[in-house]
Coordinates of C-alpha atoms and ligand atoms in Angstrom, one line a residue:
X1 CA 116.4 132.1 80.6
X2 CA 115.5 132.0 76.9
X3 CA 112.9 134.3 75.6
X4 CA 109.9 134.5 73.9
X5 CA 108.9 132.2 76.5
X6 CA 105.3 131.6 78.1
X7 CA 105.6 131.0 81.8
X8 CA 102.7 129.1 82.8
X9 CA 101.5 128.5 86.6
X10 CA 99.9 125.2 86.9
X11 CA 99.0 126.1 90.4
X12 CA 96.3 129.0 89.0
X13 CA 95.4 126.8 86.3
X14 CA 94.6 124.1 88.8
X15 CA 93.4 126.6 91.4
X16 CA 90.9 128.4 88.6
X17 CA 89.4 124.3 87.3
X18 CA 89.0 123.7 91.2
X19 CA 86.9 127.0 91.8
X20 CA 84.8 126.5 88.5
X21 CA 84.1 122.7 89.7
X22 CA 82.7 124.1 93.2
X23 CA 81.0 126.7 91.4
X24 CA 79.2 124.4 89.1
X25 CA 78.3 121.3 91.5
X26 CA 75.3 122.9 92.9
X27 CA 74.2 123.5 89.7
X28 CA 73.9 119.5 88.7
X29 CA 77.4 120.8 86.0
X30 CA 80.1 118.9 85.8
X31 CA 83.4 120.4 83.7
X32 CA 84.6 119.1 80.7
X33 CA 88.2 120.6 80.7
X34 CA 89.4 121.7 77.2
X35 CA 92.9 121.7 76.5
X36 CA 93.3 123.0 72.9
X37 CA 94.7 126.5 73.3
X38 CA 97.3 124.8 75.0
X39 CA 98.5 122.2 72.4
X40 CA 97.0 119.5 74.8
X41 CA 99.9 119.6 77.0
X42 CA 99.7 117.5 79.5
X43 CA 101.1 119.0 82.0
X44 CA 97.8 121.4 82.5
X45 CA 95.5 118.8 81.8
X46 CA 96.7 117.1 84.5
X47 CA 96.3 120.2 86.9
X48 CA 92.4 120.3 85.7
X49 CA 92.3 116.3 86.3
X50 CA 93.8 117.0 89.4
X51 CA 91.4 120.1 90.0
X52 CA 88.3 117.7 89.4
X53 CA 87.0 118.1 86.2
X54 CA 85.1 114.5 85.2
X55 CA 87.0 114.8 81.6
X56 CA 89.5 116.6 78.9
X57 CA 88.1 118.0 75.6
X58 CA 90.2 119.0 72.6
X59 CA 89.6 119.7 68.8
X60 CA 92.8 117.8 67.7
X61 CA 93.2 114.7 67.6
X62 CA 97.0 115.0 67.8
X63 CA 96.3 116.9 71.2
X64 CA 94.2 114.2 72.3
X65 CA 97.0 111.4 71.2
X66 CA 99.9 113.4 72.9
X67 CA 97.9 113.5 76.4
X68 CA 97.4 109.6 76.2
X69 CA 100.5 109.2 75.2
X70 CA 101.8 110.8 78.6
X71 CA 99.6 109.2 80.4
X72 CA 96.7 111.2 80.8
X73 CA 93.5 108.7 81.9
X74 CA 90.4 111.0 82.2
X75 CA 88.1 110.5 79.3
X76 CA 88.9 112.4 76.0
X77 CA 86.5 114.2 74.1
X78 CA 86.9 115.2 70.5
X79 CA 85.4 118.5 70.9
X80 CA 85.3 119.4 66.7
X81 CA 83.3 117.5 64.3
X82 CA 85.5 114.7 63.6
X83 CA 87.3 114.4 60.1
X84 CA 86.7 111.1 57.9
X85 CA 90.3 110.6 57.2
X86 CA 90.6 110.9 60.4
X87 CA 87.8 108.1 61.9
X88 CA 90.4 105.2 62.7
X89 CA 92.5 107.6 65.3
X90 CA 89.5 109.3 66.7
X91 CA 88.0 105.7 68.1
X92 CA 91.4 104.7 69.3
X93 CA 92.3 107.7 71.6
X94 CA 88.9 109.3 72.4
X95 CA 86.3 108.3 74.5
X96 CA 83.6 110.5 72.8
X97 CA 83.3 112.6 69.8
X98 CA 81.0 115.8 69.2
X99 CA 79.4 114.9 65.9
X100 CA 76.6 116.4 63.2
X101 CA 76.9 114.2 60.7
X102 CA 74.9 110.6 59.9
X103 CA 78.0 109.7 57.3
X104 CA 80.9 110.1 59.5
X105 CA 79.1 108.6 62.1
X106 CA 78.9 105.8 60.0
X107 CA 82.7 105.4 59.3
X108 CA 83.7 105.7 63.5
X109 CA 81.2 103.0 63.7
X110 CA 83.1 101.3 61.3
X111 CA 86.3 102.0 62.3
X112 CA 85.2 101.0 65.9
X113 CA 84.4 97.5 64.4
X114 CA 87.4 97.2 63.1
X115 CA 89.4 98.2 66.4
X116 CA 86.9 96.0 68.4
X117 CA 85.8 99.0 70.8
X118 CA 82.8 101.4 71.1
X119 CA 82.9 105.1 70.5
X120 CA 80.4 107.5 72.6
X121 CA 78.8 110.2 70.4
X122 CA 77.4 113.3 71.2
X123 CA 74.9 115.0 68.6
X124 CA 75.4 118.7 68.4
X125 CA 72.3 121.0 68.2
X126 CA 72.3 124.5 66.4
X127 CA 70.8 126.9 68.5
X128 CA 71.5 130.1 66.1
X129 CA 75.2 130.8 66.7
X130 CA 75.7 129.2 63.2
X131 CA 78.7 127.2 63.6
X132 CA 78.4 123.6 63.8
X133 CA 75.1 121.8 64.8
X134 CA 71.7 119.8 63.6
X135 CA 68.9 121.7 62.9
X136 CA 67.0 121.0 65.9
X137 CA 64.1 119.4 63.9
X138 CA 66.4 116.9 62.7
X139 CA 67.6 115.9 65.9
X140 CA 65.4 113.8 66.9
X141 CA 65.1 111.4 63.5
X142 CA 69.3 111.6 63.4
X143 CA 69.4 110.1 66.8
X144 CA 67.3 107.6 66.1
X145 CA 69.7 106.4 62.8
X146 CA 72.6 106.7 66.0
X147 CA 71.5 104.0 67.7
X148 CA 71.7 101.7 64.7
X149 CA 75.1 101.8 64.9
X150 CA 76.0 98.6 66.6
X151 CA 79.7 100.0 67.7
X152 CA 78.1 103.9 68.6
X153 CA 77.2 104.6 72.0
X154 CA 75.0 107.6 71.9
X155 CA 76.0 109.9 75.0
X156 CA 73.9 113.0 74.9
X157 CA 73.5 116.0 73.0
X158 CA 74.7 119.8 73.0
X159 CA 75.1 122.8 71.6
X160 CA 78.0 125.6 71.6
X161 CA 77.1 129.2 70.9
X162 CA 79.2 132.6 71.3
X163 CA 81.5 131.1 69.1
X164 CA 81.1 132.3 65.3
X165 CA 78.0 135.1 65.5
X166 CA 78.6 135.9 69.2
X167 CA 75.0 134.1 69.8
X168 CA 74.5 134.3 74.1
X169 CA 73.4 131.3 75.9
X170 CA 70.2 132.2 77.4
X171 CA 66.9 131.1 79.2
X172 CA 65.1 130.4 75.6
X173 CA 68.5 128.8 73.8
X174 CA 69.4 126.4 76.9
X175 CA 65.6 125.5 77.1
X176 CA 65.4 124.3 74.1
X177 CA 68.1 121.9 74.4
X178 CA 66.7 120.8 77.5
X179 CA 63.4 120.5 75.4
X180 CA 65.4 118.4 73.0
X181 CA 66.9 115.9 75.3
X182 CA 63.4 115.3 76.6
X183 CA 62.3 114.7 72.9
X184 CA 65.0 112.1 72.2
X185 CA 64.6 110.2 75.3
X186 CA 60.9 109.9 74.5
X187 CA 61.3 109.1 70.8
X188 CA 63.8 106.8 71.4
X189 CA 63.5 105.0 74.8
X190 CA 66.9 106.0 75.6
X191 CA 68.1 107.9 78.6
X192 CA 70.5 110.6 77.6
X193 CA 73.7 110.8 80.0
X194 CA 75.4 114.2 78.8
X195 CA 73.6 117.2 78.0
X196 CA 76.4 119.6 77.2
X197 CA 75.0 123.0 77.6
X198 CA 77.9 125.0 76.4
X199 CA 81.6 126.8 76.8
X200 CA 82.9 129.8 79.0
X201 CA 80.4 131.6 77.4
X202 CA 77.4 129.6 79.8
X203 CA 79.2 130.8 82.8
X204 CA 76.8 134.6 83.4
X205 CA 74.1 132.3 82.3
X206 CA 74.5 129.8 85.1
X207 CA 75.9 132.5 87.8
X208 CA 73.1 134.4 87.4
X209 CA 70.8 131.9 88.6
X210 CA 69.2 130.5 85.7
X211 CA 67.0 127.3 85.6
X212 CA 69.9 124.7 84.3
X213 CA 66.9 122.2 83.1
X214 CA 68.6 118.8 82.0
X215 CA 72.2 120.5 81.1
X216 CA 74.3 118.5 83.1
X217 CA 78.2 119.8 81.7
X218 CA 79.9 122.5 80.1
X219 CA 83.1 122.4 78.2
X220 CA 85.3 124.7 79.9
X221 CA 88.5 126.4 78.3
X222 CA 89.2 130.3 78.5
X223 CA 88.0 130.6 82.1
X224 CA 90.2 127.8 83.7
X225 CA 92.9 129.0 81.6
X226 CA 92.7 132.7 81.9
X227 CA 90.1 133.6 84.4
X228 CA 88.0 135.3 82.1
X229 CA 84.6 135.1 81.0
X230 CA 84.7 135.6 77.5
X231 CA 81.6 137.1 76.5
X232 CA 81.6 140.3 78.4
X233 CA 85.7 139.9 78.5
X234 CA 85.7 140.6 82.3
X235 CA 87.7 139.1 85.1
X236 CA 85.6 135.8 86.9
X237 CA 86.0 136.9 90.7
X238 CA 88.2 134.5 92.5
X239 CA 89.7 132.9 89.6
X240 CA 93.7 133.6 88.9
X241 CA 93.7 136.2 85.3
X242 CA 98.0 135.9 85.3
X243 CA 98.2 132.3 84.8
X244 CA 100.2 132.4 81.6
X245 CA 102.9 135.5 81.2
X246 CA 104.7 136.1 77.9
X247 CA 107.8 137.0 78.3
X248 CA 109.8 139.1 75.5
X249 CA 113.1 140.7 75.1
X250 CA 114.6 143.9 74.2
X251 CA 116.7 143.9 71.2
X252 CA 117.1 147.4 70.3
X253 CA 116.4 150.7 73.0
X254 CA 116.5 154.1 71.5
X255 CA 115.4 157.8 71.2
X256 CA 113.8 158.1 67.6
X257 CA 111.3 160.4 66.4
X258 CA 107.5 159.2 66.7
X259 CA 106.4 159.8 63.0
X260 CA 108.1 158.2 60.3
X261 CA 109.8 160.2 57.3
X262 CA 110.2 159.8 53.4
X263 CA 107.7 158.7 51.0
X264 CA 105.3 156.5 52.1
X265 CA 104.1 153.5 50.2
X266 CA 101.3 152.2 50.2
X267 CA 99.1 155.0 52.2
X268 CA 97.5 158.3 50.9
X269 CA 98.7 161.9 52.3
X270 CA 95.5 162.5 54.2
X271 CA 96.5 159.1 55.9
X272 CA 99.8 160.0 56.4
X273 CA 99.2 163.4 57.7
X274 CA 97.3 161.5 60.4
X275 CA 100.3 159.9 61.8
X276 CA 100.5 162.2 64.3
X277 CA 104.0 163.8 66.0
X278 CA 104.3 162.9 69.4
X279 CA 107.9 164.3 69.1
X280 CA 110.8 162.2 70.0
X281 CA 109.6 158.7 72.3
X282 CA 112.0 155.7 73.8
X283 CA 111.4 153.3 71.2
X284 CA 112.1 149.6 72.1
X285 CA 111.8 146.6 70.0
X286 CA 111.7 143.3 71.4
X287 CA 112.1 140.2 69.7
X288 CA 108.8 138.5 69.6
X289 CA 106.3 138.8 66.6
X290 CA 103.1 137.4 64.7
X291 CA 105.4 134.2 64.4
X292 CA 105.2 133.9 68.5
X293 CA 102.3 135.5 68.9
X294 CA 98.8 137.6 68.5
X295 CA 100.2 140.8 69.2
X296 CA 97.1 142.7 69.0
X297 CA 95.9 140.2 71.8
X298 CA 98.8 141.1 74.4
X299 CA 98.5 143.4 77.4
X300 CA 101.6 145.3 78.5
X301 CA 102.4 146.2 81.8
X302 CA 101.6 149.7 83.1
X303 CA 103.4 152.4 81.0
X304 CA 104.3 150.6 77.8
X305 CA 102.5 151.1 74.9
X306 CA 102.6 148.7 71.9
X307 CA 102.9 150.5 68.6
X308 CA 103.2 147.8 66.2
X309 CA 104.4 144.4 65.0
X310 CA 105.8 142.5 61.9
X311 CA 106.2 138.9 61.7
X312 CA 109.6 139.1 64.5
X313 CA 109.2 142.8 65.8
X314 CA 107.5 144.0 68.8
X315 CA 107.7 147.7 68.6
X316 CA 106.9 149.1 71.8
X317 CA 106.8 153.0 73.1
X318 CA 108.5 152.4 77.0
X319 CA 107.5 156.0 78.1
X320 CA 109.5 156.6 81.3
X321 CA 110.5 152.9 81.8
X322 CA 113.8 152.0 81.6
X323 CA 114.2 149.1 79.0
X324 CA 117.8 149.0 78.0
X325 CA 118.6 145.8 75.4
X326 CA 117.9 142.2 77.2
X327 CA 115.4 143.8 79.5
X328 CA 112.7 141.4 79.3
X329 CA 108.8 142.8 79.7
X330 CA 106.2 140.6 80.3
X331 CA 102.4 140.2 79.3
X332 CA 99.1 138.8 79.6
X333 CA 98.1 137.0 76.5
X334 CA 94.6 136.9 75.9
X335 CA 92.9 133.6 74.4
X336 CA 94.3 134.3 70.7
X337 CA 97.5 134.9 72.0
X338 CA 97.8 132.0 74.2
X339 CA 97.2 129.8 71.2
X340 CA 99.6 131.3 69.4
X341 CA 102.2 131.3 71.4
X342 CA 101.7 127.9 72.9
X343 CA 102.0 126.4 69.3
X344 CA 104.5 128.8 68.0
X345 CA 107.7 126.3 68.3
X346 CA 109.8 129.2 68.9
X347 CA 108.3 129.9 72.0
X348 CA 110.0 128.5 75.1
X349 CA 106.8 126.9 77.9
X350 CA 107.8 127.4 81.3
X351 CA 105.9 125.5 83.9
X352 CA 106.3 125.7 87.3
X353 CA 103.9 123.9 90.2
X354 CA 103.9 120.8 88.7
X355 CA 102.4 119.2 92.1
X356 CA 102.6 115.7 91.7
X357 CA 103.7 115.2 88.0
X358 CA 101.2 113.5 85.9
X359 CA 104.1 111.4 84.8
X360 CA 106.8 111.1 87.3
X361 CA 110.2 111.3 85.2
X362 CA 108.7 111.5 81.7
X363 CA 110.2 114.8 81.2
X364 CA 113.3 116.2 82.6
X365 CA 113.4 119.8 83.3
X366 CA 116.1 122.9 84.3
X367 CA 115.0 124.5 87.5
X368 CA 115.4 128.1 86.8
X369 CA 116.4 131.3 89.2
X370 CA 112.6 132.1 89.5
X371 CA 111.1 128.9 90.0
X372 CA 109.9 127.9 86.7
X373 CA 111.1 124.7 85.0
X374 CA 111.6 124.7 81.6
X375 CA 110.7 121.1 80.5
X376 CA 113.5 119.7 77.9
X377 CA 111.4 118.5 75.4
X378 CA 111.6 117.9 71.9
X379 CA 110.1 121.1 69.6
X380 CA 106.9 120.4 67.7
X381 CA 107.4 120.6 63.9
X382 CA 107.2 124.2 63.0
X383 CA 103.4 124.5 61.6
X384 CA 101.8 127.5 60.2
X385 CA 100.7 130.0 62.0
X386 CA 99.4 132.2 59.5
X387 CA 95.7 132.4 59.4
X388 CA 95.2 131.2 63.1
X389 CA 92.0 133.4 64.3
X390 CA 90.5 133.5 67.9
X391 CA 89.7 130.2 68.8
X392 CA 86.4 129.4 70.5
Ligands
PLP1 C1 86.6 125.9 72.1 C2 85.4 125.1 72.4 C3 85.0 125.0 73.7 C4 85.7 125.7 74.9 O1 85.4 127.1 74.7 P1 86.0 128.2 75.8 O2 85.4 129.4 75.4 O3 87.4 128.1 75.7 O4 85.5 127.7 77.1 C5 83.9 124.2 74.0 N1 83.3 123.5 73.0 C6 83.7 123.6 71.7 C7 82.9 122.8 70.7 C8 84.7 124.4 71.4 O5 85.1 124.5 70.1

């Protein structure tokens, strides 16, 4: 099969949404599942639809469009603050939008006017992580201006932290927001049905017993997706970690020395001398780069060593392991790296457990030797990838 390609099991996916939806239930949580290190496919939303989780969230709104297109029918959430231009397509294929500000809540209420439809709205708080969010004594007065809106359906509030400063959800943080639903529904008169306590990030909040108050969902993506609690960067026990593989291939396998030789531009002599000689190593290269990837967010299997990588290059130190040209070697890609390679158009997605497709015969498929189907479907236009950070 073609490499770079990400082989993705929607059976873990599906397996990790179910176990987080258990997990939560007896906490009064339900799961938003969020779909946009994925490129929305829809595909793996529908193994968290089918998994139980009471909605998708993503932060495009071509994601969003994509899932509806194929057929996707759990409500949508538009989980960053929407853009004006961007107003007339957020009220036609989401349900609800996370929002922060008065003036482009004014133009999805206009732009739900026009299409004859309601849009729900979600007010987000700022708890101290410093990303988006209302001051939270401002909350209160801006909700009230929300339910002016004759074509805005105020849905709740929330908050996300652990995002830009790192910021934990804790007992004070989530109490406040709990505080602050109270608040609105008193102010206003008007019962609050979401209270969206967080991201992955709530997850050692809520495990470890805390008092959930009035938060009533989270909006889940790393830990369906990759098992993994992303604030302490562990393993979540009983969840599947392996659900996406990269898989590269060799394109050169040789002796070489380990330190380079010549002059070298660009570094000073103390910094060269710290190259250090590790004497002669089997050097592979493998063709997968920063335009498939985050390399510095890849794991490699036991005994290889990443050295470096360029925009195509994967240069890799094989030890004792024999990786002679077209070997491929495979890796976990953290959440950085899954976003990069699911978007990265030259990067082949490989399903396999499809269960009962989400939409039976939308896309045909070659069943290959190992069980994963390679959907034919058309490539994405290439799109930058330069720049692309962690998301979260
Ligand atoms: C990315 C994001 C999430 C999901 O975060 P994970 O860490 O992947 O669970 C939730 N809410 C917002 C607003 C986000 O941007």
């Amino acid at each position: 099969m073609t490499a770079p390609r990400l082989e993705i099991d929607l059976e873990k996916i599906q397996h990790n949404a179910r176990v987080l939806v258990q997990r939560l239930a007896p906490h009064g949580v339900s799961v938003t599942g969020v779909t946009k290190a994925c490129l929305g496919s829809p595909e793996i939303a529908g193994a968290m639809v089918r998994a139980g989780v009471q909605g998708i969230g993503d932060s495009r709104i071509e994601n969003i469009e994509a899932m509806r297109r194929a057929g996707i029918q759990a409500p949508m959430t538009l989980i960053r603050s929407p853009m004006p231009s961007q107003t007339d397509r957020i009220v036609a294929a989401a349900d609800i939008s996370l929002n922060t500000e008065v003036d482009v809540i004014a133009m999805l209420d206009t732009a739900a006017r026009r299409a004859g439809t309601t849009h729900g709205v979600v007010l987000m708080v700022e708890l101290g992580d410093l990303r988006e969010g209302i001051m939270p004594s401002d909350v209160v007065a801006i909700a009230q201006k929300v339910l002016c809106f004759p074509n805005i359906v105020l849905k709740g509030i929330g908050t996300n932290l652990a995002c830009r400063s790192g910021v934990s959800p804790d007992a004070e943080n989530m109490a406040e927001l709990s505080v602050l639903a109270e608040s609105v529904e008193s102010a206003t008169g008007v019962p609050l049905d979401i209270i969206s306590g967080g991201n992955s990030a709530n997850l050692s909040w809520i495990f470890g017993g805390a008092d959930t108050g009035r938060i009533n969902e989270l909006r889940l993506g790393e830990s369906i997706l990759l098992g993994c609690e992303p604030l302490i960067g562990e393993p979540i026990d009983g969840l599947f970690s392996d659900a996406f593989t990269l898989v590269a291939e060799v394109v050169e396998s040789k002796i070489k020395p380990s330190k380079p030789w010549g002059e070298i531009a660009g570094f000073t002599t103390e910094v060269q001398a710290q190259f250090g000689d590790r004497g002669q190593i089997t050097q592979s290269i493998l063709a997968i780069g920063h335009q498939d990837t985050y390399p510095d967010g890849l794991s490699a299997p036991p005994g290889i060593a990443i050295l470096d990588a360029t925009s195509d290059h994967l240069v890799i130190d094989s030890g004792d392991i024999h990786t002679p040209v077209g070997a491929e070697i495979r890796f976990q890609p953290n959440y950085a790296a899954l976003v990069r390679s699911m978007t990265s158009p030259f990067v082949t997605k490989a399903m396999k457990g499809q269960g009962e497709s989400v939409v039976p015969g939308k896309i045909s498929q070659i069943e290959a030797p190992n069980g994963f189907i390679t959907p034919i479907v058309p490539q994405p236009a290439p799109r930058s990838a330069i720049g692309l950070s962690a998301p979260g």
